[in-house]
Amino acid sequence: MPTEPSSTGEKLQTRAVALFRRIRRSPLVANTISYTINFGLQLVIQLGFFMLISRTLGAHGYGVFVSITSVSIIAALVIGLGSEYLLVQRVAVDPKSFPVYFGHSLVMMALTFPLVGLPTLFFLHYLLGDAIALLPLCIISLSDLLFTRLVVLSANAYMAFDKAHRQLFINVFAAASKLVFLLAASLLVTGLTVEVWAWWFFASGAVSASVAIFFVIRDLGRPVLTIVREDLKLSGLYCLEFLSIGSMKDLDKPVVVHALGAAAGGQYAAGFRIIDAASAPVRAFLYATYTRHFRYAEAGRGSSIAFGLKLLPIATGLAIPVAIVLFVGADYIPLILGADFADTPGVVRTLALYPLLMGLSGVGADILRAVGLQTIRMSLLIVTSLALIPVVWFGATTGGLVGAALMRFALQVVLIIVTWAIVLRQKNQKA
């Protein structure tokens, strides 16, 4: 009698240990953990950067800075014409093709950089007017147009090989570089302004891009400088898709600045920055599962859709606790950022469920992309990103910051409903 419970307990313990070892050896679990650490570290670093720069520059200065970076990041998505995302799809299936697609990405970026850079600078000068001098405006914008694109390309190169730990290093180093340069600037420069910070921001970007490209060449190989002409159409579709995604993510900030002023825009951007940082667990999960959609799609459309449906409960489980923390903790934001950000809590509470929307939208988008419905997905994103400007403008002019956030939230809900209606329709058809 005494030995039976002990024997049963030992069996349960053995099974538990074996299960834990199997889970630990799972590439999906390992990559999810790596991406969670990746975005978790970025979350801590970005929050530190955000709190320091918002307090240093104030709502007005931060509003000007975030307007430049938001527009520049959107414009930068055109540089390379989506070649860095094409690289992920092709190399995930055929790793030996990396040198060709890496070289293709670099060539396409070099060709498109001047074509995108000049119009972006002209537009920013028109948008901000006398709020910032032309030279520092150009310096901030060029940092994102050039250096950030190289960092993204490097991170995508490691993603294609499922080397999440290397992608972790690239992303965290880039975020940490900005924070370190900001700390140095705030300590060495009395009364730091956007104009002065521009040069420090440019230097941090140059360091991050140089380190990222160095490690990619060292670990994955040298590029073969060429243009893969037969993939230009697919690459262009990626460009349009991620341009629309970037517009959906950042275009509302300059719209609010233009409608309500730089100070109000800074408060709105601060709220969205907090939401975006808090979405790190959901984003990590989406990154960890991204390449697997393409592999499941090789077995048929139904296989990819079934895989995506299994991800929904996990994405929801990651997002709901985040939403609760955001809603409850919103009132403490002005105590941390300062009185300049008194209206930011309303934005955060309105967008508290945004991490859930990110998860639902991301899984649906990955399914459509993997099963060959890229054109449909792209069309949805283009329509919603174009609608973002008048919708957010209407919300801002009628309801202030909360009105802008509410309209932004509603538009994302519409996108999710239409996306999943298409996915479920495909599920009911034969693969």
XYZ file of C-alpha atoms in Angstrom:
431
model
C 0.000 0.000 0.000
C 2.647 2.605 0.865
C 4.540 1.976 -2.370
C 1.587 2.483 -4.737
C 1.192 6.257 -4.264
C 4.940 6.640 -4.473
C 5.041 4.635 -7.701
C 2.141 6.610 -9.160
C 3.757 9.860 -8.122
C 7.033 8.863 -9.720
C 5.238 7.972 -12.959
C 3.462 11.328 -13.015
C 6.716 13.109 -12.310
C 8.482 11.185 -15.081
C 5.712 12.010 -17.554
C 5.754 15.673 -16.532
C 9.525 15.866 -17.001
C 9.276 14.151 -20.394
C 6.497 16.538 -21.474
C 8.526 19.533 -20.351
C 11.541 18.314 -22.318
C 9.438 17.816 -25.463
C 7.978 21.303 -25.112
C 11.394 22.794 -24.523
C 12.735 21.097 -27.670
C 9.828 22.375 -29.772
C 11.085 24.978 -32.283
C 7.794 26.879 -32.020
C 8.039 27.123 -28.234
C 11.722 28.020 -28.374
C 11.121 30.740 -30.942
C 8.075 32.065 -29.079
C 10.178 32.338 -25.920
C 12.971 34.048 -27.856
C 10.573 36.484 -29.484
C 8.888 37.131 -26.125
C 12.277 37.954 -24.608
C 13.028 40.008 -27.724
C 9.923 42.142 -27.466
C 10.040 42.112 -23.678
C 13.502 43.638 -23.687
C 12.458 46.041 -26.417
C 9.430 46.919 -24.296
C 11.588 47.835 -21.309
C 14.082 49.750 -23.454
C 11.421 51.537 -25.504
C 9.488 52.524 -22.400
C 12.687 53.924 -20.922
C 13.407 55.777 -24.169
C 9.828 57.007 -24.432
C 9.624 58.245 -20.830
C 12.956 60.046 -21.091
C 12.366 61.679 -24.473
C 8.792 62.714 -23.673
C 9.867 64.352 -20.417
C 12.947 65.908 -22.040
C 11.270 67.325 -25.149
C 7.795 67.898 -23.671
C 4.503 67.235 -25.434
C 5.190 69.776 -28.206
C 8.746 68.635 -28.957
C 7.777 64.992 -28.745
C 4.856 65.648 -31.087
C 7.211 67.142 -33.688
C 9.706 64.283 -33.335
C 7.092 61.529 -33.567
C 5.477 63.190 -36.590
C 8.791 63.038 -38.457
C 9.518 59.447 -37.461
C 5.969 58.257 -38.182
C 5.940 59.659 -41.720
C 9.520 58.513 -42.355
C 8.862 54.958 -41.184
C 5.834 54.745 -43.465
C 7.785 56.128 -46.430
C 10.709 53.811 -45.677
C 8.481 50.812 -46.346
C 8.606 51.735 -50.043
C 12.412 51.604 -50.034
C 13.393 48.201 -51.384
C 9.875 47.571 -52.718
C 9.184 44.844 -50.156
C 12.359 42.889 -50.926
C 13.136 42.237 -47.250
C 9.772 40.474 -46.805
C 10.203 38.563 -50.052
C 13.497 37.327 -48.604
C 11.703 35.769 -45.628
C 9.249 33.833 -47.789
C 11.819 32.544 -50.289
C 14.629 31.738 -47.866
C 12.307 30.064 -45.327
C 11.532 27.482 -48.021
C 14.978 27.414 -49.712
C 17.790 28.538 -47.343
C 20.422 28.230 -50.096
C 18.822 31.146 -51.929
C 19.777 33.608 -49.175
C 22.781 35.280 -50.909
C 20.673 36.045 -53.977
C 17.712 37.503 -52.082
C 19.949 39.365 -49.644
C 21.760 40.975 -52.575
C 18.455 41.653 -54.320
C 17.251 43.512 -51.217
C 20.360 45.685 -51.017
C 20.227 46.586 -54.714
C 16.527 47.441 -54.586
C 17.059 49.600 -51.493
C 19.885 51.503 -53.181
C 17.780 52.134 -56.294
C 14.650 53.288 -54.488
C 16.211 55.291 -51.633
C 16.611 58.619 -53.507
C 13.208 58.251 -55.182
C 11.504 57.979 -51.791
C 13.734 60.231 -49.708
C 13.265 63.542 -51.522
C 9.429 63.501 -51.675
C 9.322 62.484 -48.003
C 11.469 65.430 -46.948
C 9.380 67.872 -48.994
C 6.170 66.526 -47.453
C 7.512 66.737 -43.894
C 8.651 70.315 -44.435
C 5.150 71.181 -45.658
C 3.501 69.323 -42.747
C 5.563 70.835 -39.926
C 6.432 74.237 -41.370
C 8.425 76.318 -38.889
C 8.049 73.818 -36.024
C 11.566 72.528 -36.767
C 14.464 73.692 -38.939
C 14.956 71.941 -42.273
C 18.383 70.380 -41.588
C 17.490 68.527 -38.343
C 14.207 67.468 -39.955
C 16.209 65.870 -42.783
C 18.645 64.230 -40.364
C 15.869 62.572 -38.323
C 14.005 61.433 -41.414
C 17.063 60.039 -43.202
C 17.949 58.003 -40.135
C 14.694 56.055 -40.451
C 14.703 56.004 -44.255
C 18.171 54.467 -44.420
C 19.411 52.977 -41.158
C 16.123 51.574 -39.874
C 15.557 49.794 -43.206
C 18.950 48.089 -42.928
C 18.159 46.968 -39.387
C 14.806 45.550 -40.521
C 16.485 43.727 -43.415
C 19.024 42.201 -41.032
C 16.345 41.076 -38.583
C 14.314 39.542 -41.420
C 17.377 37.656 -42.620
C 17.613 35.878 -39.282
C 13.843 35.356 -39.187
C 14.033 33.462 -42.489
C 16.362 30.945 -40.812
C 14.281 30.782 -37.596
C 17.285 32.208 -35.723
C 15.162 34.095 -33.228
C 18.062 34.619 -30.821
C 20.007 36.543 -33.459
C 16.970 38.566 -34.384
C 16.655 39.303 -30.671
C 20.166 40.730 -30.628
C 19.633 42.919 -33.721
C 16.366 44.423 -32.469
C 17.431 44.900 -28.865
C 20.757 46.437 -29.868
C 18.982 48.952 -32.112
C 16.553 49.918 -29.345
C 19.299 50.079 -26.719
C 21.461 52.233 -28.978
C 18.764 54.900 -29.159
C 18.347 54.858 -25.385
C 22.093 55.079 -24.723
C 22.509 57.999 -27.138
C 19.481 59.729 -25.603
C 20.906 59.293 -22.105
C 24.235 60.705 -23.262
C 22.561 63.646 -24.984
C 20.393 64.473 -21.974
C 23.412 64.382 -19.666
C 25.799 66.314 -21.896
C 23.424 68.865 -23.429
C 21.592 71.405 -21.292
C 18.037 72.038 -22.470
C 18.006 69.330 -25.145
C 15.832 70.280 -28.136
C 14.559 68.331 -31.141
C 17.111 70.110 -33.342
C 20.041 68.979 -31.197
C 18.646 65.498 -30.559
C 18.427 64.921 -34.336
C 22.203 64.452 -34.610
C 22.351 62.005 -31.709
C 19.437 60.075 -33.202
C 21.247 59.874 -36.553
C 24.429 58.591 -34.888
C 22.551 55.868 -32.998
C 20.942 54.703 -36.238
C 24.287 54.554 -38.037
C 25.800 52.413 -35.281
C 22.818 50.024 -35.197
C 22.732 49.522 -38.967
C 26.493 48.949 -39.199
C 26.452 46.319 -36.461
C 23.383 44.573 -37.906
C 24.793 44.255 -41.433
C 28.160 43.097 -40.075
C 26.596 40.201 -38.170
C 24.371 39.128 -41.065
C 27.348 38.910 -43.426
C 29.414 37.101 -40.815
C 26.725 34.558 -39.870
C 24.735 34.049 -43.069
C 27.077 34.982 -45.900
C 27.848 37.726 -48.371
C 25.182 39.029 -50.739
C 25.085 38.370 -54.461
C 24.220 41.778 -55.884
C 21.479 41.143 -58.410
C 17.829 41.787 -59.200
C 15.448 38.823 -59.180
C 13.166 40.115 -61.906
C 10.652 37.272 -61.770
C 9.876 38.108 -58.129
C 9.401 41.848 -58.579
C 5.617 41.490 -58.748
C 5.425 39.488 -55.514
C 7.891 41.875 -53.895
C 5.720 44.799 -54.987
C 2.687 43.172 -53.401
C 4.606 42.836 -50.136
C 5.575 46.493 -50.414
C 1.981 47.607 -50.852
C 0.802 45.352 -48.044
C 3.354 46.456 -45.475
C 3.029 50.062 -46.600
C -0.662 49.788 -45.801
C 0.124 48.094 -42.478
C 2.612 50.842 -41.645
C 0.079 53.486 -42.610
C -2.511 51.852 -40.366
C 0.028 51.847 -37.542
C 1.508 55.345 -37.809
C -0.413 57.599 -40.183
C -2.891 58.691 -37.523
C -0.162 60.491 -35.528
C 0.621 63.232 -38.076
C -3.119 63.513 -38.803
C -3.777 64.307 -35.131
C -0.841 66.737 -35.062
C -2.218 68.525 -38.115
C -5.767 68.594 -36.689
C -5.108 69.444 -33.032
C -1.522 70.729 -32.870
C 1.856 69.294 -31.884
C 1.147 69.203 -28.121
C -2.091 67.231 -28.549
C -0.407 65.036 -31.147
C 2.375 64.297 -28.682
C -0.137 63.154 -26.065
C -1.953 60.973 -28.604
C 1.313 59.458 -29.848
C 2.380 58.797 -26.258
C -0.805 56.831 -25.615
C -0.381 54.794 -28.768
C 3.292 54.197 -27.961
C 2.288 52.729 -24.601
C -0.308 50.499 -26.280
C 2.196 49.380 -28.887
C 4.850 48.574 -26.291
C 2.370 46.637 -24.151
C 1.467 44.527 -27.201
C 4.917 42.890 -27.113
C 3.660 39.385 -26.110
C 1.138 39.311 -28.961
C 3.670 40.609 -31.466
C 6.215 38.031 -30.298
C 3.698 35.242 -30.851
C 2.881 36.478 -34.359
C 6.567 36.654 -35.275
C 7.214 33.164 -33.897
C 4.451 31.639 -36.031
C 4.920 33.728 -39.189
C 7.133 31.421 -41.277
C 5.131 28.344 -40.236
C 2.109 29.596 -42.153
C 4.043 29.213 -45.409
C 5.120 25.679 -44.520
C 1.596 24.612 -43.630
C 0.388 26.186 -46.870
C 2.669 23.780 -48.773
C 0.328 20.977 -47.614
C -2.748 22.819 -48.866
C -4.947 25.789 -48.110
C -6.998 23.902 -45.516
C -3.882 23.006 -43.533
C -2.806 26.640 -43.288
C -6.267 27.813 -42.220
C -6.536 25.055 -39.592
C -3.155 26.084 -38.191
C -4.242 29.719 -38.014
C -7.472 28.870 -36.202
C -5.495 27.021 -33.532
C -3.541 30.201 -32.856
C -6.567 32.372 -32.017
C -7.110 31.184 -28.400
C -3.419 31.699 -27.644
C -3.390 35.204 -29.121
C -6.535 36.061 -27.149
C -5.069 34.669 -23.936
C -1.986 36.830 -24.373
C -3.945 40.007 -25.145
C -6.672 40.068 -22.479
C -4.373 40.401 -19.414
C -2.511 43.204 -21.201
C -5.789 45.017 -21.872
C -6.777 44.814 -18.198
C -3.438 46.233 -17.047
C -3.664 49.072 -19.577
C -7.184 50.040 -18.569
C -6.488 49.930 -14.823
C -3.095 51.635 -14.974
C -3.945 54.427 -17.427
C -4.531 57.065 -14.735
C -0.938 56.784 -13.506
C 0.563 57.863 -16.843
C 0.715 61.647 -16.094
C 2.520 60.886 -12.833
C 5.274 59.228 -14.865
C 5.401 61.383 -17.997
C 4.436 64.715 -16.474
C 1.505 67.126 -16.564
C 2.015 67.736 -20.301
C 0.421 64.321 -20.878
C -2.760 64.772 -18.833
C -5.004 63.653 -21.723
C -3.038 60.506 -22.569
C -4.948 58.208 -20.128
C -8.152 58.646 -22.136
C -6.347 57.498 -25.283
C -4.901 54.445 -23.518
C -8.245 53.357 -22.054
C -9.930 53.729 -25.445
C -7.261 51.575 -27.086
C -6.829 49.059 -24.242
C -8.179 46.185 -26.360
C -5.910 47.054 -29.271
C -3.458 44.187 -28.490
C -6.369 41.778 -29.009
C -7.152 43.405 -32.350
C -3.488 43.074 -33.288
C -3.570 39.344 -32.583
C -6.797 38.681 -34.481
C -5.739 40.825 -37.414
C -2.214 39.403 -37.540
C -3.285 35.760 -37.625
C -5.899 36.464 -40.288
C -3.387 38.398 -42.396
C -0.813 35.605 -42.169
C -3.395 33.070 -43.344
C -4.417 35.150 -46.355
C -0.785 35.744 -47.244
C 0.215 32.082 -46.932
C -2.674 30.687 -49.007
C -2.006 33.004 -51.927
C -4.636 35.659 -51.241
C -2.059 38.424 -50.947
C -3.904 40.637 -53.417
C -7.124 40.494 -51.389
C -5.266 41.190 -48.157
C -3.422 44.061 -49.800
C -6.659 45.545 -51.152
C -8.216 45.483 -47.678
C -5.210 47.226 -46.185
C -5.063 49.875 -48.894
C -8.747 50.724 -48.454
C -8.504 50.911 -44.657
C -5.261 52.917 -44.677
C -6.770 55.426 -47.105
C -9.863 55.631 -44.905
C -7.673 56.229 -41.849
C -6.951 59.863 -42.709
C -10.556 61.145 -42.983
C -11.814 58.841 -40.204
C -9.191 59.940 -37.652
C -9.521 63.558 -38.782
C -13.270 63.385 -38.162
C -12.741 61.790 -34.756
C -10.113 64.361 -33.752
C -12.110 67.408 -34.838
C -15.353 66.202 -33.232
C -14.124 64.326 -30.164
C -10.555 65.419 -29.533
C -7.935 62.821 -28.643
C -10.440 60.219 -27.430
C -12.510 60.718 -30.579
C -9.452 60.110 -32.755
C -8.566 56.973 -30.781
C -12.140 55.671 -30.960
C -12.323 56.093 -34.735
C -8.906 54.424 -35.064
C -10.164 51.489 -33.011
C -13.413 51.178 -34.984
C -11.588 51.073 -38.315
C -9.376 48.232 -37.079
C -12.462 46.266 -36.000
C -13.956 46.612 -39.484
C -10.717 45.329 -41.030
C -10.733 42.274 -38.752
C -14.362 41.421 -39.504
C -13.822 41.525 -43.268
C -10.512 39.609 -43.051
C -11.983 36.733 -41.073
C -15.113 36.621 -43.215
C -12.828 35.897 -46.179
C -10.791 33.322 -44.214
C -13.888 31.425 -43.071
C -15.271 31.483 -46.582
C -12.055 29.891 -47.807
C -12.312 27.283 -45.048
C -15.671 26.146 -46.387
C -14.254 25.687 -49.867
C -12.075 22.827 -51.025
C -8.344 23.367 -50.661
